[in-house]
Short mmCIF file of C-alpha atoms in Angstrom, two decimals:
data_model
loop_
_atom_site.label_atom_id
_atom_site.label_comp_id
_atom_site.label_asym_id
_atom_site.label_seq_id
_atom_site.Cartn_x
_atom_site.Cartn_y
_atom_site.Cartn_z
CA UNK A 279 68.37 323.27 32.67
CA UNK A 280 68.42 322.18 28.50
CA UNK A 281 64.91 323.71 28.58
CA UNK A 282 66.82 326.97 29.80
CA UNK A 283 69.33 326.54 27.38
CA UNK A 284 67.16 326.63 24.33
CA UNK A 285 64.78 329.47 25.47
CA UNK A 286 67.92 331.02 25.06
CA UNK A 287 68.93 330.14 21.83
CA UNK A 288 65.38 331.47 20.85
CA UNK A 289 65.68 334.87 22.47
CA UNK A 290 69.35 335.36 20.61
CA UNK A 291 67.84 333.99 16.95
CA UNK A 292 64.71 335.77 16.85
CA UNK A 293 66.73 339.08 17.82
CA UNK A 294 70.73 339.43 17.68
CA UNK A 295 71.41 336.73 14.95
CA UNK A 296 69.79 338.60 12.25
CA UNK A 297 70.65 342.06 11.33
CA UNK A 298 69.42 344.58 13.23
CA UNK A 299 67.19 347.26 11.29
CA UNK A 300 67.36 350.06 14.17
CA UNK A 301 69.30 352.61 14.20
CA UNK A 302 72.64 352.10 16.49
CA UNK A 303 71.94 355.71 18.01
CA UNK A 304 69.16 354.77 20.75
CA UNK A 305 69.49 357.15 23.36
CA UNK A 306 67.04 358.77 25.17
CA UNK A 307 64.46 359.96 22.29
CA UNK A 308 67.38 360.94 19.94
CA UNK A 309 65.78 359.12 17.25
CA UNK A 310 62.50 361.04 17.35
CA UNK A 311 64.71 364.23 18.16
CA UNK A 312 65.13 367.06 15.68
CA UNK A 313 69.07 366.44 15.57
CA UNK A 314 68.62 363.88 13.52
CA UNK A 315 65.04 364.78 11.10
CA UNK A 316 66.73 367.47 8.54
CA UNK A 317 66.13 370.13 11.08
CA UNK A 318 69.70 371.15 12.47
CA UNK A 319 70.15 374.13 11.12
CA UNK A 320 67.46 375.05 13.12
CA UNK A 321 69.21 374.38 16.37
CA UNK A 322 71.85 376.46 17.88
CA UNK A 323 74.84 375.06 18.44
CA UNK A 324 74.14 375.73 22.40
CA UNK A 325 70.64 373.96 22.24
CA UNK A 326 72.63 371.22 20.02
CA UNK A 327 75.37 370.99 22.69
CA UNK A 328 72.74 370.79 25.27
CA UNK A 329 70.41 367.90 23.90
CA UNK A 330 73.80 365.78 23.55
CA UNK A 331 74.45 366.30 27.37
CA UNK A 332 71.34 364.71 28.11
CA UNK A 333 71.25 362.04 25.88
CA UNK A 334 73.11 358.75 26.28
CA UNK A 335 74.74 357.72 23.16
CA UNK A 336 76.69 354.29 23.56
CA UNK A 337 79.95 353.47 22.91
CA UNK A 338 79.92 351.69 20.06
CA UNK A 339 82.56 348.38 19.79
CA UNK A 340 82.40 348.00 16.11
CA UNK A 341 81.99 350.66 12.88
CA UNK A 342 82.06 350.01 9.41
CA UNK A 343 85.10 351.47 9.33
CA UNK A 344 86.70 348.59 10.93
CA UNK A 345 85.79 346.12 8.86
CA UNK A 346 88.46 344.35 7.39
CA UNK A 347 89.31 343.92 3.70
CA UNK A 348 89.23 339.94 3.54
CA UNK A 349 92.70 338.15 3.07
CA UNK A 350 92.73 335.50 0.35
CA UNK A 351 94.98 332.81 -1.11
CA UNK A 352 95.38 331.74 2.66
CA UNK A 353 95.60 328.26 1.14
CA UNK A 354 99.37 328.45 0.56
CA UNK A 355 100.03 329.80 4.25
CA UNK A 356 98.15 327.00 5.15
CA UNK A 357 99.64 323.93 3.25
CA UNK A 358 98.73 320.95 4.67
CA UNK A 359 98.85 322.17 8.62
CA UNK A 360 95.25 321.42 10.43
CA UNK A 361 93.54 325.20 10.71
CA UNK A 362 92.39 326.54 14.14
CA UNK A 363 91.32 329.77 15.35
CA UNK A 364 91.26 331.26 18.54
CA UNK A 365 90.00 333.69 19.64
CA UNK A 366 90.85 335.83 22.34
CA UNK A 367 94.60 334.82 21.23
CA UNK A 368 96.42 338.09 21.96
CA UNK A 369 96.68 337.78 25.37
CA UNK A 370 96.87 334.70 28.72
CA UNK A 371 95.73 331.32 28.19
CA UNK A 372 94.42 332.52 24.18
CA UNK A 373 98.02 333.53 23.13
CA UNK A 374 99.44 330.74 25.11
CA UNK A 375 97.75 328.22 23.12
CA UNK A 376 98.44 329.99 19.86
CA UNK A 377 102.20 329.90 20.48
CA UNK A 378 102.19 326.51 21.75
CA UNK A 379 100.35 325.44 18.99
CA UNK A 380 101.74 327.09 16.03
CA UNK A 381 105.66 325.83 17.44
CA UNK A 382 104.49 322.26 16.56
CA UNK A 383 104.51 322.90 13.07
CA UNK A 384 101.49 321.02 12.48
CA UNK A 385 98.85 323.65 13.03
CA UNK A 386 98.08 327.01 11.07
CA UNK A 387 96.46 329.50 13.35
CA UNK A 388 93.69 332.04 13.22
CA UNK A 389 94.25 334.43 15.93
CA UNK A 390 90.80 336.27 16.42
CA UNK A 391 91.38 339.72 18.37
CA UNK A 392 90.58 342.78 18.70
CA UNK A 393 94.05 344.56 18.05
CA UNK A 394 95.46 342.97 15.13
CA UNK A 395 98.60 345.18 15.92
CA UNK A 396 98.50 343.81 19.34
CA UNK A 397 98.30 340.12 17.81
CA UNK A 398 101.10 340.57 15.65
CA UNK A 399 103.66 342.21 18.43
CA UNK A 400 102.79 339.57 21.14
CA UNK A 401 102.91 336.87 18.88
CA UNK A 402 106.57 337.79 17.59
CA UNK A 403 107.55 337.97 21.73
CA UNK A 404 106.53 334.45 21.77
CA UNK A 405 108.71 333.69 19.16
CA UNK A 406 105.32 332.30 17.18
CA UNK A 407 107.23 331.04 13.77
CA UNK A 408 106.50 332.94 10.58
CA UNK A 409 104.35 331.94 8.49
CA UNK A 410 101.93 330.04 11.29
CA UNK A 411 99.73 332.42 12.10
CA UNK A 412 97.40 335.61 11.04
CA UNK A 413 95.37 337.61 12.86
CA UNK A 414 92.23 338.68 12.13
CA UNK A 415 89.46 341.31 13.45
CA UNK A 416 86.78 339.80 15.83
CA UNK A 417 84.85 342.17 18.47
CA UNK A 418 82.46 339.38 19.88
CA UNK A 419 80.53 342.41 21.43
CA UNK A 420 79.14 342.89 18.00
CA UNK A 421 77.09 339.99 16.21
CA UNK A 422 78.03 342.25 13.01
CA UNK A 423 81.75 341.70 13.50
CA UNK A 424 81.28 338.30 14.24
CA UNK A 425 79.48 337.79 10.86
CA UNK A 426 82.45 339.92 9.48
CA UNK A 427 84.86 337.74 10.72
CA UNK A 428 83.12 334.29 9.56
CA UNK A 429 83.12 335.98 5.74
CA UNK A 430 86.80 337.02 6.10
CA UNK A 431 88.01 333.26 7.10
CA UNK A 432 85.91 331.72 4.63
CA UNK A 433 87.48 334.38 2.27
CA UNK A 434 90.90 333.25 3.30
CA UNK A 435 90.77 329.70 3.88
CA UNK A 436 89.00 329.31 0.45
CA UNK A 437 87.54 325.71 0.05
CA UNK A 438 89.08 324.00 3.05
CA UNK A 439 87.61 323.43 6.44
CA UNK A 440 88.47 324.82 9.32
CA UNK A 441 89.39 321.64 11.91
CA UNK A 442 89.53 323.47 15.29
CA UNK A 443 87.67 325.98 16.98
CA UNK A 444 88.57 327.24 20.83
CA UNK A 445 86.46 330.24 22.06
CA UNK A 446 88.35 331.59 24.45
CA UNK A 447 88.04 335.21 24.78
CA UNK A 448 86.25 336.39 28.04
CA UNK A 449 84.53 339.95 29.55
CA UNK A 450 84.83 339.92 33.44
CA UNK A 451 84.07 342.97 35.21
CA UNK A 452 83.67 342.11 38.75
CA UNK A 453 84.04 345.92 40.44
CA UNK A 454 81.57 347.53 37.60
CA UNK A 455 78.52 348.93 39.41
CA UNK A 456 76.60 349.28 36.28
CA UNK A 457 76.49 347.32 33.38
CA UNK A 458 78.20 347.59 30.04
CA UNK A 459 75.69 347.10 26.83
CA UNK A 460 76.98 345.35 23.52
CA UNK A 461 76.90 346.71 20.61
CA UNK A 462 73.59 344.79 19.77
CA UNK A 463 72.03 345.58 23.41
CA UNK A 464 73.11 342.58 25.09
CA UNK A 465 74.76 343.06 28.51
CA UNK A 466 78.57 343.11 27.88
CA UNK A 467 79.54 340.03 29.71
CA UNK A 468 76.76 337.67 28.60
CA UNK A 469 77.23 339.51 24.74
CA UNK A 470 80.95 338.81 24.53
CA UNK A 471 81.04 335.33 26.59
CA UNK A 472 77.82 333.60 25.46
CA UNK A 473 76.15 335.35 22.63
CA UNK A 474 78.78 336.07 20.42
CA UNK A 475 80.44 332.63 20.96
CA UNK A 476 77.29 331.55 20.19
CA UNK A 477 76.64 332.80 16.86
CA UNK A 478 80.45 332.38 15.86
CA UNK A 479 79.74 328.51 16.28
CA UNK A 480 76.40 328.93 14.68
CA UNK A 481 78.15 330.34 11.77
CA UNK A 482 81.37 327.69 11.84
CA UNK A 483 79.49 324.29 12.07
CA UNK A 484 78.51 323.65 8.52
CA UNK A 485 82.06 324.04 7.16
CA UNK A 486 83.73 322.47 10.14
CA UNK A 487 81.21 319.26 9.47
CA UNK A 488 83.36 319.13 6.39
CA UNK A 489 86.68 318.40 7.90
CA UNK A 490 87.93 315.09 9.64
CA UNK A 491 88.02 314.99 13.70
CA UNK A 492 87.00 318.56 14.19
CA UNK A 493 86.82 319.91 17.62
CA UNK A 494 85.18 322.96 19.00
CA UNK A 495 86.15 324.11 22.73
CA UNK A 496 84.62 326.26 24.60
CA UNK A 497 86.29 327.38 27.70
CA UNK A 498 84.50 327.36 30.93
CA UNK A 499 84.89 327.71 34.32
CA UNK A 500 84.82 325.91 38.05
CA UNK A 501 83.11 329.63 39.30
CA UNK A 502 79.73 328.39 37.09
CA UNK A 503 79.34 325.03 38.86
CA UNK A 504 77.78 324.92 42.14
CA UNK A 505 79.02 321.66 42.81
CA UNK A 506 82.96 323.50 43.24
CA UNK A 507 84.45 325.36 45.71
CA UNK A 508 84.83 328.63 43.50
CA UNK A 509 81.25 328.15 42.25
CA UNK A 510 79.51 326.61 45.47
CA UNK A 511 81.55 328.49 47.96
CA UNK A 512 82.60 331.85 46.44
CA UNK A 513 79.68 334.34 46.83
CA UNK A 514 78.26 335.13 44.29
CA UNK A 515 76.68 331.59 43.18
CA UNK A 516 75.87 331.32 39.39
CA UNK A 517 71.93 330.99 38.91
CA UNK A 518 69.99 331.34 35.25
CA UNK A 519 67.02 331.18 37.43
CA UNK A 520 63.83 330.56 34.81
CA UNK A 521 66.20 332.33 32.16
CA UNK A 522 63.20 335.56 32.70
CA UNK A 523 65.95 338.02 31.61
CA UNK A 524 66.23 335.80 28.12
CA UNK A 525 62.18 335.68 27.86
CA UNK A 526 62.51 339.43 27.62
CA UNK A 527 64.74 339.56 25.03
CA UNK A 528 68.07 339.63 26.50
CA UNK A 529 68.67 343.26 25.50
CA UNK A 530 68.49 346.44 27.61
CA UNK A 531 67.33 347.37 30.31
CA UNK A 532 67.31 343.38 30.89
CA UNK A 533 71.03 343.46 32.62
CA UNK A 534 70.42 339.96 33.81
CA UNK A 535 69.70 336.20 32.59
CA UNK A 536 67.49 335.61 35.65
CA UNK A 537 65.84 339.34 35.09
CA UNK A 538 67.36 340.98 38.15
CA UNK A 539 69.83 343.71 38.32
CA UNK A 540 73.04 343.79 37.28
CA UNK A 541 76.13 341.92 39.80
CA UNK A 542 79.56 342.09 37.66
CA UNK A 543 80.87 338.95 39.06
CA UNK A 544 77.57 337.17 38.63
CA UNK A 545 77.07 338.03 35.75
CA UNK A 546 80.36 336.18 34.85
CA UNK A 547 79.50 332.99 36.42
CA UNK A 548 76.03 332.94 34.27
CA UNK A 549 77.76 333.57 31.14
CA UNK A 550 80.54 330.76 31.99
CA UNK A 551 77.08 328.67 32.76
CA UNK A 552 75.55 329.56 29.13
CA UNK A 553 79.09 328.35 27.58
CA UNK A 554 78.98 324.88 29.39
CA UNK A 555 75.49 324.43 28.64
CA UNK A 556 75.95 325.36 25.20
CA UNK A 557 78.64 322.58 24.21
CA UNK A 558 76.96 320.27 26.33
CA UNK A 559 73.58 320.89 23.78
CA UNK A 560 75.57 321.02 20.91
CA UNK A 561 77.49 317.68 21.47
CA UNK A 562 74.00 316.12 21.80
CA UNK A 563 72.57 317.88 18.87
CA UNK A 564 75.24 317.72 16.19
CA UNK A 565 78.53 315.04 17.50
CA UNK A 566 76.60 312.25 15.83
CA UNK A 567 75.38 314.29 12.54
CA UNK A 568 78.88 315.85 11.80
CA UNK A 569 81.42 314.04 13.63
CA UNK A 570 82.84 317.66 15.45
CA UNK A 571 83.98 316.94 19.23
CA UNK A 572 82.35 319.79 21.25
CA UNK A 573 84.30 319.85 24.56
CA UNK A 574 84.66 322.41 27.52
CA UNK A 575 87.69 322.95 29.70
CA UNK A 576 88.75 325.19 32.98
CA UNK A 577 92.49 325.71 32.88
CA UNK A 578 92.28 326.89 36.72
CA UNK A 579 92.41 330.44 38.11
CA UNK A 580 95.07 332.05 36.08
CA UNK A 581 94.81 335.01 37.64
CA UNK A 582 98.12 336.85 36.11
CA UNK A 583 96.25 337.20 32.88
CA UNK A 584 94.48 340.43 31.71
CA UNK A 585 90.97 338.42 32.82
CA UNK A 586 91.29 339.11 36.34
CA UNK A 587 92.92 342.76 35.84
CA UNK A 588 89.83 344.48 37.94
CA UNK A 589 90.59 341.73 40.71
CA UNK A 590 91.83 343.07 43.84
CA UNK A 591 95.45 342.50 43.98
CA UNK A 592 95.82 340.29 46.87
CA UNK A 593 93.69 337.82 45.41
CA UNK A 594 95.92 338.21 42.11
CA UNK A 595 99.22 337.78 44.14
CA UNK A 596 97.84 334.63 46.53
CA UNK A 597 96.33 332.93 43.21
CA UNK A 598 99.51 332.73 41.77
CA UNK A 599 101.63 331.05 44.16
CA UNK A 600 103.17 327.67 43.17
CA UNK A 601 103.40 325.19 46.12
#
C-alpha cells in the first residue's frame, strides 16, 4: 500500500504541485474557438450565446480577486502562545477544536477557512477570546489557494515556526451522481481531502521542523478501514485498487483513484485511506529527521455537522442518539 501512496505523491508532484500553465477555461474546444482568438467582434451575440451554451465552463473555486492581502505583525498577537492552524475551522469538529484550544489561553489559532466572515461570526458565537485567533482564506480545492495561504501565514507569523497543524476540512458527496472538479482538475473529494492537505503539509514541513514538539494531525475515518464495521460492512468499501487513476494523472476525466466511475460515498472513503497512508508515510520518513509527530484520529460519527448535510435525515437523527 505504501508503494501505491508513492505513486499518488508522484502524480501530484508531476502535475498539481507546480503552477498550472494551462488556461483555467478548459471547456470543449473553447481555447481554440474564435471567441478567444480576438475575433469576438466577428461573432453575433446570438452566435456567442450558442457557443457558450455548448461549452462546459468549470465552476472555479478560487480567483485572483480572492487572494488576501497578507496580514503582518502577527508575532505581537501570538505572544508566547503556541501557534496552531486548523483547516475547516468554521464549523463542526474544526470549530469546536479551535474554540477549545483558544479558551485554554495557551494557543493562538489560525482558522484556515473558505469564508472568513463566517469564521469570525461563529468564533464570536463560540465565545472564543478576543486576540486568540485569526481567520485566513484557504480553499483546498485550489492548489494556488493553498500556496497563497502558506505565503500569508508566513508573512503573519514572521520568523516564529508553526507548532501544530490540524488537517480537518473535508468534502463528502454521497448523493452526487456525477463528480465535481477542483480548480486543478481533480475529483473534488480527493482534491480537497487529500491533495489539498498533502500540499499544505508539504509546504509547511520545513517551517514546522524548527518548532519543539510540533505535531501534524490529519483527521481520518474508520470508513476507510475495511477491518471496521463502518468500513468493512457498510457499502461501498474503500478500495484504491492499484491507483490506476493516479497513474493516469488523477485529473479530469479520471474520476476515481482506481480509475473507475465516480461513486460519491466511495470517493470519501478512498480519500480517507489516502489521508491515513499519508500520515504513516510522513512519520516513517520525517519524524526522526524533524521531530514532528504525525498522527491521524477518528472523532466518531458526528452526523450533526455540515459534513453529513447530504446524508438521509434518518441517518443523521439515529447517529446523534446518545445512550
